Amino acid sequence: MAHDLAKIQEIINRSPQSPGSLIAVLQDIQREFHYLPCEALEATASSLNVPLSKVFSVSTFYNAFSLNPRGERIIRICQGTACHIKGADLIQEQLVAGLGLKPGETSPDMKYTLEVVNCLGVCAMAPVVVVNDKIHGGVRCDKALKLVKKD
Amino acid sequence: MVQMTINGKVVKAPDGEMLLTVIRRQGIDVPALCDHAAVEPCGSCRMCLVEITREDWNGWKKYVTSCLYPSENGLIVSTHTPELQEIRRNIMDLYLARCPGSELVQKMAEEYGLTRTSYKTIPEGDNCIMCYACTRICEVLGRNAISAVHRGHAKVISGPFDDPPPDCIGCLSCANICPTDVIEWHDQDGTRAIWGRTFDLISCRQCGKGIITRDFAEYLKEKRQIPADYFEICDDCKRVELARKMGGLVDLAKEVAS
């Protein structure tokens, strides 16, 4: 996939051009493109004077970074203990069927990415579904699909 | 200089020198897998754990990796307490599960009475102990061709994008420093294969033996001001030539003397 190299460079230039900016720059690129394109990693390495091997190492280490394209809307279903007890499985079933995606997959139109996470730390609101960064508590399985499509 | 006590003996050491270095200078054998003089310590293998305490800690003590702990005044260090030996035995047990095929791991484990692991052996294990010696030496050489990618049990040493590393020059530093001999390479028909790449070898002009990869030779010439013809003849042939020259000198000396 071809990317706007000028845009990538503009994002990189927002931070101080030193190795210490690596994670901040990768976060900014991730926010813009929803993943880290190869070209962006190469541009980051040469601009910040960090070896490409290290850039790749860092971008594969953190869960916050993805090397595969992700959808506009990232849906995270919590499968932590409390959510699990409160029927997260049923919600997952509904979303998997409704979106036609398995956990970890992105729809071909790049609209949705479905993910399963182990705990979001808001167990009192169980069962929880996160759409982009908005947390929805007390989700009902019959309304889950509508919820993730609406927002 | 600082003054410490190591296994009951008063020892002086330069301020800030790592404990492992000081301990080993005392002739005490503390095991380590990831430690190597050519690279900075990283504390990954955990075998060099020692117990430290101080007079004013009221009996409180803690375990630290001695390769990463700087010497300081008043430190009381123990290197072979039963607790430490038990910790080291457990670590070797885990290494044995991860690297059942490594001779060094087997040998070290045997010192703790382990001939087989009590854990489940990793079936697809590759004997890598993730000590980063290879990535650290690659960094020292200024290439940074390889690094640790992914995380947790999926972590492997690899080039960027999991491809053959473009910055590799086939110097074999990684393969030579690897404590468990995991990094595969082979020389064949004037080429060297390593990390999924193939390099041209410079052959000795006299005996035809492969000396060094062309890329590594170029890199050294650029970085170290080595004469352009330095790698044309292998070390063995250089010695032979030198011996021949020395022989000539002896003959010459005899002539001059007579």
mmCIF file of C-alpha atoms in Angstrom:
data_model
loop_
_atom_site.group_PDB
_atom_site.id
_atom_site.type_symbol
_atom_site.label_atom_id
_atom_site.label_comp_id
_atom_site.label_asym_id
_atom_site.label_seq_id
_atom_site.Cartn_x
_atom_site.Cartn_y
_atom_site.Cartn_z
ATOM 1 C CA MET A 1 0.000 0.000 0.000
ATOM 2 C CA ALA A 2 1.442 3.341 -1.051
ATOM 3 C CA HIS A 3 1.482 6.033 1.583
ATOM 4 C CA ASP A 4 1.881 9.731 1.600
ATOM 5 C CA LEU A 5 5.568 10.008 2.422
ATOM 6 C CA ALA A 6 5.245 13.751 2.922
ATOM 7 C CA LYS A 7 2.555 13.140 5.546
ATOM 8 C CA ILE A 8 4.757 10.579 7.299
ATOM 9 C CA GLN A 9 7.673 13.013 7.308
ATOM 10 C CA GLU A 10 5.442 15.785 8.619
ATOM 11 C CA ILE A 11 4.402 13.556 11.552
ATOM 12 C CA ILE A 12 8.024 12.660 12.277
ATOM 13 C CA ASN A 13 9.073 16.317 12.166
ATOM 14 C CA ARG A 14 6.626 17.199 14.939
ATOM 15 C CA SER A 15 8.940 15.561 17.504
ATOM 16 C CA PRO A 16 12.576 16.375 18.312
ATOM 17 C CA GLN A 17 14.779 14.517 15.805
ATOM 18 C CA SER A 18 16.566 12.312 18.310
ATOM 19 C CA PRO A 19 16.437 8.608 19.268
ATOM 20 C CA GLY A 20 14.471 9.498 22.415
ATOM 21 C CA SER A 21 11.443 10.452 20.303
ATOM 22 C CA LEU A 22 11.072 6.966 18.827
ATOM 23 C CA ILE A 23 8.001 5.809 20.742
ATOM 24 C CA ALA A 24 6.265 9.200 20.532
ATOM 25 C CA VAL A 25 6.747 9.269 16.751
ATOM 26 C CA LEU A 26 5.512 5.693 16.343
ATOM 27 C CA GLN A 27 2.445 6.547 18.440
ATOM 28 C CA ASP A 28 1.689 9.552 16.226
ATOM 29 C CA ILE A 29 2.012 7.445 13.066
ATOM 30 C CA GLN A 30 -0.155 4.721 14.573
ATOM 31 C CA ARG A 31 -2.811 7.323 15.443
ATOM 32 C CA GLU A 32 -2.813 8.700 11.893
ATOM 33 C CA PHE A 33 -2.793 5.479 9.868
ATOM 34 C CA HIS A 34 -4.145 3.031 12.514
ATOM 35 C CA TYR A 35 -1.005 0.958 11.881
ATOM 36 C CA LEU A 36 2.690 1.369 11.127
ATOM 37 C CA PRO A 37 3.431 1.149 7.396
ATOM 38 C CA CYS A 38 6.880 -0.175 6.392
ATOM 39 C CA GLU A 39 7.751 3.138 4.740
ATOM 40 C CA ALA A 40 6.993 4.952 7.995
ATOM 41 C CA LEU A 41 9.352 2.693 9.971
ATOM 42 C CA GLU A 42 12.127 3.309 7.450
ATOM 43 C CA ALA A 43 11.559 7.071 7.471
ATOM 44 C CA THR A 44 11.480 7.098 11.294
ATOM 45 C CA ALA A 45 14.749 5.160 11.472
ATOM 46 C CA SER A 46 16.623 7.517 9.171
ATOM 47 C CA SER A 47 15.145 10.742 10.616
ATOM 48 C CA LEU A 48 15.708 9.892 14.275
ATOM 49 C CA ASN A 49 19.042 8.194 13.633
ATOM 50 C CA VAL A 50 17.879 4.909 15.153
ATOM 51 C CA PRO A 51 18.822 1.578 13.498
ATOM 52 C CA LEU A 52 15.930 0.079 11.519
ATOM 53 C CA SER A 53 16.354 -3.158 13.468
ATOM 54 C CA LYS A 54 15.657 -1.277 16.714
ATOM 55 C CA VAL A 55 12.628 0.511 15.260
ATOM 56 C CA PHE A 56 11.230 -2.858 14.192
ATOM 57 C CA SER A 57 12.040 -4.353 17.585
ATOM 58 C CA VAL A 58 10.154 -1.592 19.413
ATOM 59 C CA SER A 59 7.181 -1.662 17.034
ATOM 60 C CA THR A 60 6.742 -5.413 17.447
ATOM 61 C CA PHE A 61 7.145 -5.253 21.222
ATOM 62 C CA TYR A 62 4.286 -2.954 22.196
ATOM 63 C CA ASN A 63 0.677 -4.020 21.803
ATOM 64 C CA ALA A 64 -0.254 -0.417 21.045
ATOM 65 C CA PHE A 65 1.469 -0.723 17.677
ATOM 66 C CA SER A 66 0.183 -2.764 14.783
ATOM 67 C CA LEU A 67 2.130 -3.667 11.670
ATOM 68 C CA ASN A 68 -0.997 -4.745 9.830
ATOM 69 C CA PRO A 69 -3.576 -2.235 8.615
ATOM 70 C CA ARG A 70 -6.435 -1.808 11.052
ATOM 71 C CA GLY A 71 -9.930 -0.498 10.532
ATOM 72 C CA GLU A 72 -11.236 2.978 11.291
ATOM 73 C CA ARG A 73 -13.194 1.573 14.169
ATOM 74 C CA ILE A 74 -11.305 -0.706 16.533
ATOM 75 C CA ILE A 75 -13.664 -2.795 18.617
ATOM 76 C CA ARG A 76 -12.285 -4.445 21.714
ATOM 77 C CA ILE A 77 -14.332 -7.020 23.536
ATOM 78 C CA CYS A 78 -13.237 -7.511 27.113
ATOM 79 C CA GLN A 79 -12.907 -11.156 28.091
ATOM 80 C CA GLY A 80 -11.650 -10.509 31.613
ATOM 81 C CA THR A 81 -13.099 -12.532 34.473
ATOM 82 C CA ALA A 82 -15.960 -10.164 35.333
ATOM 83 C CA CYS A 83 -16.937 -9.582 31.684
ATOM 84 C CA HIS A 84 -16.685 -13.284 30.984
ATOM 85 C CA ILE A 85 -19.073 -14.075 33.840
ATOM 86 C CA LYS A 86 -21.437 -11.367 32.621
ATOM 87 C CA GLY A 87 -21.668 -12.919 29.160
ATOM 88 C CA ALA A 88 -18.825 -11.487 27.075
ATOM 89 C CA ASP A 89 -18.895 -14.727 25.094
ATOM 90 C CA LEU A 90 -22.420 -13.985 23.902
ATOM 91 C CA ILE A 91 -21.407 -10.467 22.889
ATOM 92 C CA GLN A 92 -18.417 -11.838 21.016
ATOM 93 C CA GLU A 93 -20.671 -14.359 19.261
ATOM 94 C CA GLN A 94 -23.002 -11.566 18.146
ATOM 95 C CA LEU A 95 -20.198 -9.332 16.911
ATOM 96 C CA VAL A 96 -18.326 -12.112 15.135
ATOM 97 C CA ALA A 97 -21.499 -13.103 13.304
ATOM 98 C CA GLY A 98 -22.714 -9.539 12.702
ATOM 99 C CA LEU A 99 -19.416 -8.147 11.391
ATOM 100 C CA GLY A 100 -18.271 -11.374 9.744
ATOM 101 C CA LEU A 101 -14.897 -11.033 11.485
ATOM 102 C CA LYS A 102 -12.930 -13.297 13.761
ATOM 103 C CA PRO A 103 -10.983 -11.715 16.660
ATOM 104 C CA GLY A 104 -7.844 -10.048 15.271
ATOM 105 C CA GLU A 105 -9.336 -9.534 11.821
ATOM 106 C CA THR A 106 -10.081 -6.345 9.912
ATOM 107 C CA SER A 107 -12.981 -6.006 7.464
ATOM 108 C CA PRO A 108 -11.953 -5.694 3.785
ATOM 109 C CA ASP A 109 -13.514 -2.202 3.587
ATOM 110 C CA MET A 110 -11.129 -1.144 6.417
ATOM 111 C CA LYS A 111 -14.044 -0.065 8.588
ATOM 112 C CA TYR A 112 -13.853 -2.470 11.523
ATOM 113 C CA THR A 113 -11.171 -4.324 13.431
ATOM 114 C CA LEU A 114 -12.320 -6.826 16.031
ATOM 115 C CA GLU A 115 -10.068 -7.565 18.996
ATOM 116 C CA VAL A 116 -10.368 -9.466 22.222
ATOM 117 C CA VAL A 117 -8.612 -8.140 25.320
ATOM 118 C CA ASN A 118 -8.125 -9.757 28.684
ATOM 119 C CA CYS A 119 -9.058 -6.960 31.065
ATOM 120 C CA LEU A 120 -9.622 -3.245 30.767
ATOM 121 C CA GLY A 121 -9.690 -2.545 34.474
ATOM 122 C CA VAL A 122 -13.312 -1.379 34.571
ATOM 123 C CA CYS A 123 -14.804 -4.610 35.877
ATOM 124 C CA ALA A 124 -17.623 -2.754 37.663
ATOM 125 C CA MET A 125 -19.031 -1.874 34.243
ATOM 126 C CA ALA A 126 -18.907 -5.458 32.934
ATOM 127 C CA PRO A 127 -19.511 -6.589 30.295
ATOM 128 C CA VAL A 128 -17.424 -4.004 28.486
ATOM 129 C CA VAL A 129 -16.908 -3.244 24.816
ATOM 130 C CA VAL A 130 -14.536 -0.488 23.696
ATOM 131 C CA VAL A 131 -15.118 1.243 20.389
ATOM 132 C CA ASN A 132 -12.021 3.215 19.480
ATOM 133 C CA ASP A 133 -11.276 4.797 22.828
ATOM 134 C CA LYS A 134 -14.838 5.004 24.131
ATOM 135 C CA ILE A 135 -15.727 2.491 26.803
ATOM 136 C CA HIS A 136 -19.265 1.088 26.847
ATOM 137 C CA GLY A 137 -20.353 -0.692 30.006
ATOM 138 C CA GLY A 138 -23.272 -2.997 30.701
ATOM 139 C CA VAL A 139 -23.460 -3.993 27.043
ATOM 140 C CA ARG A 140 -26.382 -6.187 26.065
ATOM 141 C CA CYS A 141 -25.682 -8.854 23.515
ATOM 142 C CA ASP A 142 -28.804 -7.993 21.481
ATOM 143 C CA LYS A 143 -27.671 -4.354 21.228
ATOM 144 C CA ALA A 144 -23.929 -4.930 20.804
ATOM 145 C CA LEU A 145 -23.888 -4.887 17.015
ATOM 146 C CA LYS A 146 -25.992 -1.725 16.847
ATOM 147 C CA LEU A 147 -23.680 -0.122 19.381
ATOM 148 C CA VAL A 148 -20.469 -0.716 17.455
ATOM 149 C CA LYS A 149 -22.019 0.332 14.133
ATOM 150 C CA LYS A 150 -23.695 3.472 15.510
ATOM 151 C CA ASP A 151 -21.081 5.508 17.408
ATOM 152 C CA MET B 1 38.270 2.837 45.695
ATOM 153 C CA VAL B 2 35.516 1.331 47.818
ATOM 154 C CA GLN B 3 35.682 -1.380 50.441
ATOM 155 C CA MET B 4 33.299 -4.331 50.466
ATOM 156 C CA THR B 5 33.046 -7.764 52.019
ATOM 157 C CA ILE B 6 32.770 -10.687 49.608
ATOM 158 C CA ASN B 7 32.138 -14.098 51.186
ATOM 159 C CA GLY B 8 33.574 -12.787 54.470
ATOM 160 C CA LYS B 9 36.732 -11.379 52.930
ATOM 161 C CA VAL B 10 37.418 -7.633 52.815
ATOM 162 C CA VAL B 11 37.962 -6.555 49.221
ATOM 163 C CA LYS B 12 38.863 -3.226 47.642
ATOM 164 C CA ALA B 13 37.554 -2.293 44.209
ATOM 165 C CA PRO B 14 37.248 0.778 42.008
ATOM 166 C CA ASP B 15 34.061 2.738 42.756
ATOM 167 C CA GLY B 16 31.288 1.657 40.411
ATOM 168 C CA GLU B 17 32.994 -1.411 38.976
ATOM 169 C CA MET B 18 30.425 -4.146 38.430
ATOM 170 C CA LEU B 19 30.284 -6.755 41.206
ATOM 171 C CA LEU B 20 30.745 -9.708 38.854
ATOM 172 C CA THR B 21 34.114 -8.370 37.692
ATOM 173 C CA VAL B 22 35.258 -7.826 41.282
ATOM 174 C CA ILE B 23 34.018 -11.246 42.411
ATOM 175 C CA ARG B 24 35.745 -13.054 39.558
ATOM 176 C CA ARG B 25 38.996 -11.189 40.220
ATOM 177 C CA GLN B 26 38.890 -12.776 43.683
ATOM 178 C CA GLY B 27 38.981 -16.164 41.995
ATOM 179 C CA ILE B 28 35.366 -16.904 42.898
ATOM 180 C CA ASP B 29 33.494 -18.704 40.151
ATOM 181 C CA VAL B 30 30.069 -17.161 39.656
ATOM 182 C CA PRO B 31 28.332 -18.641 36.598
ATOM 183 C CA ALA B 32 26.928 -16.494 33.785
ATOM 184 C CA LEU B 33 25.703 -17.195 30.277
ATOM 185 C CA CYS B 34 25.084 -13.739 28.852
ATOM 186 C CA ASP B 35 28.247 -12.074 30.119
ATOM 187 C CA HIS B 36 31.028 -11.327 27.620
ATOM 188 C CA ALA B 37 33.954 -8.920 27.830
ATOM 189 C CA ALA B 38 33.225 -7.503 24.359
ATOM 190 C CA VAL B 39 29.724 -6.258 25.187
ATOM 191 C CA GLU B 40 27.969 -4.242 27.879
ATOM 192 C CA PRO B 41 26.319 -6.392 30.564
ATOM 193 C CA CYS B 42 22.540 -6.782 30.297
ATOM 194 C CA GLY B 43 21.579 -9.089 33.170
ATOM 195 C CA SER B 44 19.401 -11.375 31.077
ATOM 196 C CA CYS B 45 20.625 -14.848 32.060
ATOM 197 C CA ARG B 46 20.125 -14.309 35.845
ATOM 198 C CA MET B 47 22.806 -16.870 36.731
ATOM 199 C CA CYS B 48 25.153 -14.285 38.279
ATOM 200 C CA LEU B 49 22.647 -13.387 41.031
ATOM 201 C CA VAL B 50 24.342 -12.669 44.344
ATOM 202 C CA GLU B 51 23.024 -11.762 47.762
ATOM 203 C CA ILE B 52 23.796 -8.290 49.064
ATOM 204 C CA THR B 53 23.252 -6.657 52.415
ATOM 205 C CA ARG B 54 24.734 -3.878 54.574
ATOM 206 C CA GLU B 55 25.458 -3.376 58.258
ATOM 207 C CA ASP B 56 22.627 -0.825 58.547
ATOM 208 C CA TRP B 57 20.031 -2.959 56.729
ATOM 209 C CA ASN B 58 19.149 -4.788 59.993
ATOM 210 C CA GLY B 59 19.457 -8.233 58.451
ATOM 211 C CA TRP B 60 17.482 -7.243 55.385
ATOM 212 C CA LYS B 61 19.010 -8.607 52.174
ATOM 213 C CA LYS B 62 18.307 -8.784 48.482
ATOM 214 C CA TYR B 63 19.363 -10.605 45.343
ATOM 215 C CA VAL B 64 20.904 -8.639 42.482
ATOM 216 C CA THR B 65 22.491 -9.542 39.149
ATOM 217 C CA SER B 66 26.149 -8.969 39.935
ATOM 218 C CA CYS B 67 26.986 -8.115 36.310
ATOM 219 C CA LEU B 68 24.833 -4.985 36.593
ATOM 220 C CA TYR B 69 25.381 -3.979 40.228
ATOM 221 C CA PRO B 70 28.084 -1.360 40.817
ATOM 222 C CA SER B 71 30.484 -1.711 43.711
ATOM 223 C CA GLU B 72 29.824 0.568 46.656
ATOM 224 C CA ASN B 73 31.290 1.114 50.110
ATOM 225 C CA GLY B 74 30.134 -1.204 52.872
ATOM 226 C CA LEU B 75 28.416 -3.778 50.702
ATOM 227 C CA ILE B 76 28.354 -7.312 52.095
ATOM 228 C CA VAL B 77 28.186 -9.814 49.238
ATOM 229 C CA SER B 78 27.580 -13.559 49.367
ATOM 230 C CA THR B 79 27.953 -15.579 46.193
ATOM 231 C CA HIS B 80 27.156 -19.194 47.050
ATOM 232 C CA THR B 81 24.527 -19.384 49.801
ATOM 233 C CA PRO B 82 22.192 -22.419 49.697
ATOM 234 C CA GLU B 83 19.349 -20.089 48.616
ATOM 235 C CA LEU B 84 21.396 -18.754 45.695
ATOM 236 C CA GLN B 85 22.385 -22.241 44.623
ATOM 237 C CA GLU B 86 18.715 -23.241 44.709
ATOM 238 C CA ILE B 87 17.786 -20.217 42.552
ATOM 239 C CA ARG B 88 20.558 -21.057 40.083
ATOM 240 C CA ARG B 89 19.444 -24.680 39.986
ATOM 241 C CA ASN B 90 15.894 -23.577 39.151
ATOM 242 C CA ILE B 91 17.148 -21.259 36.410
ATOM 243 C CA MET B 92 19.216 -24.059 34.883
ATOM 244 C CA ASP B 93 16.163 -26.312 35.074
ATOM 245 C CA LEU B 94 14.267 -23.758 32.987
ATOM 246 C CA TYR B 95 17.155 -23.352 30.546
ATOM 247 C CA LEU B 96 17.263 -27.108 30.156
ATOM 248 C CA ALA B 97 13.592 -27.035 29.151
ATOM 249 C CA ARG B 98 14.192 -24.250 26.684
ATOM 250 C CA CYS B 99 17.528 -25.384 25.259
ATOM 251 C CA PRO B 100 17.710 -29.174 25.614
ATOM 252 C CA GLY B 101 20.212 -29.356 22.749
ATOM 253 C CA SER B 102 22.812 -26.928 24.065
ATOM 254 C CA GLU B 103 25.992 -28.571 25.322
ATOM 255 C CA LEU B 104 26.910 -25.594 27.502
ATOM 256 C CA VAL B 105 23.474 -25.596 29.158
ATOM 257 C CA GLN B 106 23.689 -29.349 29.721
ATOM 258 C CA LYS B 107 27.140 -28.990 31.264
ATOM 259 C CA MET B 108 26.112 -26.137 33.544
ATOM 260 C CA ALA B 109 22.912 -27.908 34.561
ATOM 261 C CA GLU B 110 24.909 -30.982 35.498
ATOM 262 C CA GLU B 111 26.853 -28.899 38.020
ATOM 263 C CA TYR B 112 23.524 -28.478 39.839
ATOM 264 C CA GLY B 113 22.757 -32.171 39.618
ATOM 265 C CA LEU B 114 20.328 -31.794 36.735
ATOM 266 C CA THR B 115 20.470 -34.278 33.895
ATOM 267 C CA ARG B 116 16.953 -33.600 32.669
ATOM 268 C CA THR B 117 14.494 -30.804 33.137
ATOM 269 C CA SER B 118 11.531 -31.105 35.476
ATOM 270 C CA TYR B 119 9.548 -28.858 33.107
ATOM 271 C CA LYS B 120 8.036 -29.651 29.753
ATOM 272 C CA THR B 121 10.604 -29.233 26.987
ATOM 273 C CA ILE B 122 9.659 -26.755 24.257
ATOM 274 C CA PRO B 123 9.172 -28.944 21.179
ATOM 275 C CA GLU B 124 10.074 -26.294 18.624
ATOM 276 C CA GLY B 125 12.855 -24.865 20.832
ATOM 277 C CA ASP B 126 15.920 -23.568 19.028
ATOM 278 C CA ASN B 127 18.365 -23.449 21.995
ATOM 279 C CA CYS B 128 18.365 -19.646 22.004
ATOM 280 C CA ILE B 129 18.464 -18.309 25.583
ATOM 281 C CA MET B 130 17.578 -14.715 24.541
ATOM 282 C CA CYS B 131 20.727 -13.271 26.081
ATOM 283 C CA TYR B 132 21.052 -10.667 23.302
ATOM 284 C CA ALA B 133 24.802 -11.261 23.061
ATOM 285 C CA CYS B 134 24.401 -11.352 19.269
ATOM 286 C CA THR B 135 22.423 -8.116 19.041
ATOM 287 C CA ARG B 136 24.759 -6.428 21.529
ATOM 288 C CA ILE B 137 27.900 -7.388 19.600
ATOM 289 C CA CYS B 138 26.230 -6.288 16.356
ATOM 290 C CA GLU B 139 25.623 -2.917 18.002
ATOM 291 C CA VAL B 140 29.249 -2.722 19.165
ATOM 292 C CA LEU B 141 30.335 -3.339 15.575
ATOM 293 C CA GLY B 142 28.138 -0.437 14.523
ATOM 294 C CA ARG B 143 25.916 -2.496 12.214
ATOM 295 C CA ASN B 144 22.743 -3.082 14.272
ATOM 296 C CA ALA B 145 21.655 -5.605 11.661
ATOM 297 C CA ILE B 146 19.658 -7.862 13.982
ATOM 298 C CA SER B 147 17.412 -7.291 16.978
ATOM 299 C CA ALA B 148 14.856 -9.051 19.151
ATOM 300 C CA VAL B 149 11.459 -8.920 17.485
ATOM 301 C CA HIS B 150 7.954 -9.702 18.800
ATOM 302 C CA ARG B 151 7.439 -10.405 22.480
ATOM 303 C CA GLY B 152 6.968 -13.103 25.059
ATOM 304 C CA HIS B 153 7.210 -16.692 23.812
ATOM 305 C CA ALA B 154 7.068 -15.478 20.190
ATOM 306 C CA LYS B 155 10.250 -13.420 20.580
ATOM 307 C CA VAL B 156 13.038 -14.256 18.141
ATOM 308 C CA ILE B 157 16.268 -12.684 16.985
ATOM 309 C CA SER B 158 15.746 -11.484 13.449
ATOM 310 C CA GLY B 159 16.350 -8.757 10.893
ATOM 311 C CA PRO B 160 13.943 -5.854 10.323
ATOM 312 C CA PHE B 161 10.540 -6.990 8.943
ATOM 313 C CA ASP B 162 11.626 -10.583 9.655
ATOM 314 C CA ASP B 163 13.616 -10.429 6.415
ATOM 315 C CA PRO B 164 17.316 -11.191 5.877
ATOM 316 C CA PRO B 165 19.019 -8.181 7.521
ATOM 317 C CA PRO B 166 20.236 -5.674 4.891
ATOM 318 C CA ASP B 167 22.865 -4.236 7.265
ATOM 319 C CA CYS B 168 24.534 -7.618 7.907
ATOM 320 C CA ILE B 169 28.090 -7.910 6.554
ATOM 321 C CA GLY B 170 28.607 -11.599 7.361
ATOM 322 C CA CYS B 171 31.284 -10.975 10.007
ATOM 323 C CA LEU B 172 30.177 -13.959 12.172
ATOM 324 C CA SER B 173 30.546 -11.963 15.400
ATOM 325 C CA CYS B 174 27.020 -13.011 16.397
ATOM 326 C CA ALA B 175 27.657 -16.685 15.686
ATOM 327 C CA ASN B 176 30.961 -16.597 17.572
ATOM 328 C CA ILE B 177 29.640 -14.856 20.681
ATOM 329 C CA CYS B 178 26.485 -17.005 20.970
ATOM 330 C CA PRO B 179 26.845 -19.077 24.161
ATOM 331 C CA THR B 180 24.557 -21.839 22.900
ATOM 332 C CA ASP B 181 25.752 -21.924 19.261
ATOM 333 C CA VAL B 182 22.329 -21.263 17.801
ATOM 334 C CA ILE B 183 23.205 -19.030 14.863
ATOM 335 C CA GLU B 184 23.635 -21.114 11.745
ATOM 336 C CA TRP B 185 26.117 -20.270 9.032
ATOM 337 C CA HIS B 186 28.255 -22.076 6.503
ATOM 338 C CA ASP B 187 31.011 -21.338 4.003
ATOM 339 C CA GLN B 188 30.827 -23.055 0.647
ATOM 340 C CA ASP B 189 32.362 -22.470 -2.792
ATOM 341 C CA GLY B 190 33.673 -19.002 -1.988
ATOM 342 C CA THR B 191 30.466 -17.795 -0.350
ATOM 343 C CA ARG B 192 29.188 -17.515 3.201
ATOM 344 C CA ALA B 193 25.539 -18.003 4.142
ATOM 345 C CA ILE B 194 24.160 -16.489 7.360
ATOM 346 C CA TRP B 195 20.817 -14.935 8.387
ATOM 347 C CA GLY B 196 19.291 -15.924 5.046
ATOM 348 C CA ARG B 197 21.862 -13.933 3.108
ATOM 349 C CA THR B 198 24.830 -15.005 0.997
ATOM 350 C CA PHE B 199 28.126 -13.133 0.971
ATOM 351 C CA ASP B 200 31.126 -13.313 -1.355
ATOM 352 C CA LEU B 201 34.265 -14.476 0.407
ATOM 353 C CA ILE B 202 37.694 -13.079 -0.437
ATOM 354 C CA SER B 203 39.944 -16.064 -1.111
ATOM 355 C CA CYS B 204 43.624 -16.152 -0.208
ATOM 356 C CA ARG B 205 45.706 -15.382 -3.297
ATOM 357 C CA GLN B 206 48.124 -18.124 -2.349
ATOM 358 C CA CYS B 207 46.236 -21.021 -0.785
ATOM 359 C CA GLY B 208 42.714 -20.193 -1.988
ATOM 360 C CA LYS B 209 41.140 -20.459 1.490
ATOM 361 C CA GLY B 210 38.200 -18.134 2.196
ATOM 362 C CA ILE B 211 39.403 -15.341 4.485
ATOM 363 C CA ILE B 212 36.638 -12.811 5.096
ATOM 364 C CA THR B 213 33.474 -11.597 3.394
ATOM 365 C CA ARG B 214 34.015 -8.810 0.890
ATOM 366 C CA ASP B 215 31.478 -6.617 2.738
ATOM 367 C CA PHE B 216 33.229 -7.069 6.094
ATOM 368 C CA ALA B 217 36.651 -6.366 4.552
ATOM 369 C CA GLU B 218 35.348 -3.157 2.965
ATOM 370 C CA TYR B 219 33.778 -2.127 6.272
ATOM 371 C CA LEU B 220 37.007 -2.730 8.191
ATOM 372 C CA LYS B 221 39.113 -0.893 5.600
ATOM 373 C CA GLU B 222 36.811 2.093 5.916
ATOM 374 C CA LYS B 223 36.605 2.083 9.731
ATOM 375 C CA ARG B 224 40.060 0.941 10.781
ATOM 376 C CA GLN B 225 42.529 2.319 8.217
ATOM 377 C CA ILE B 226 43.656 -1.118 7.141
ATOM 378 C CA PRO B 227 45.922 -1.293 4.050
ATOM 379 C CA ALA B 228 44.020 -2.054 0.832
ATOM 380 C CA ASP B 229 45.876 -5.337 0.215
ATOM 381 C CA TYR B 230 45.609 -6.585 3.818
ATOM 382 C CA PHE B 231 42.972 -9.235 3.090
ATOM 383 C CA GLU B 232 44.540 -10.600 -0.102
ATOM 384 C CA ILE B 233 46.566 -13.215 1.733
ATOM 385 C CA CYS B 234 45.325 -15.313 4.658
ATOM 386 C CA ASP B 235 46.979 -15.243 8.104
ATOM 387 C CA ASP B 236 48.535 -18.698 7.642
ATOM 388 C CA CYS B 237 50.186 -17.732 4.354
ATOM 389 C CA LYS B 238 51.330 -14.435 5.894
ATOM 390 C CA ARG B 239 53.092 -16.406 8.628
ATOM 391 C CA VAL B 240 54.760 -18.664 6.069
ATOM 392 C CA GLU B 241 55.917 -15.633 4.111
ATOM 393 C CA LEU B 242 57.196 -13.947 7.258
ATOM 394 C CA ALA B 243 59.111 -17.090 8.258
ATOM 395 C CA ARG B 244 60.657 -17.189 4.786
ATOM 396 C CA LYS B 245 61.721 -13.536 5.111
ATOM 397 C CA MET B 246 63.162 -14.195 8.564
ATOM 398 C CA GLY B 247 65.081 -17.159 7.153
ATOM 399 C CA GLY B 248 66.507 -14.860 4.486
ATOM 400 C CA LEU B 249 67.537 -12.418 7.202
ATOM 401 C CA VAL B 250 69.375 -15.177 9.063
ATOM 402 C CA ASP B 251 71.224 -16.074 5.848
ATOM 403 C CA LEU B 252 72.023 -12.393 5.330
ATOM 404 C CA ALA B 253 73.313 -12.072 8.895
ATOM 405 C CA LYS B 254 75.550 -15.111 8.370
ATOM 406 C CA GLU B 255 76.928 -13.536 5.200
ATOM 407 C CA VAL B 256 77.608 -10.229 6.958
ATOM 408 C CA ALA B 257 79.278 -12.016 9.890
ATOM 409 C CA SER B 258 81.573 -14.064 7.643
#
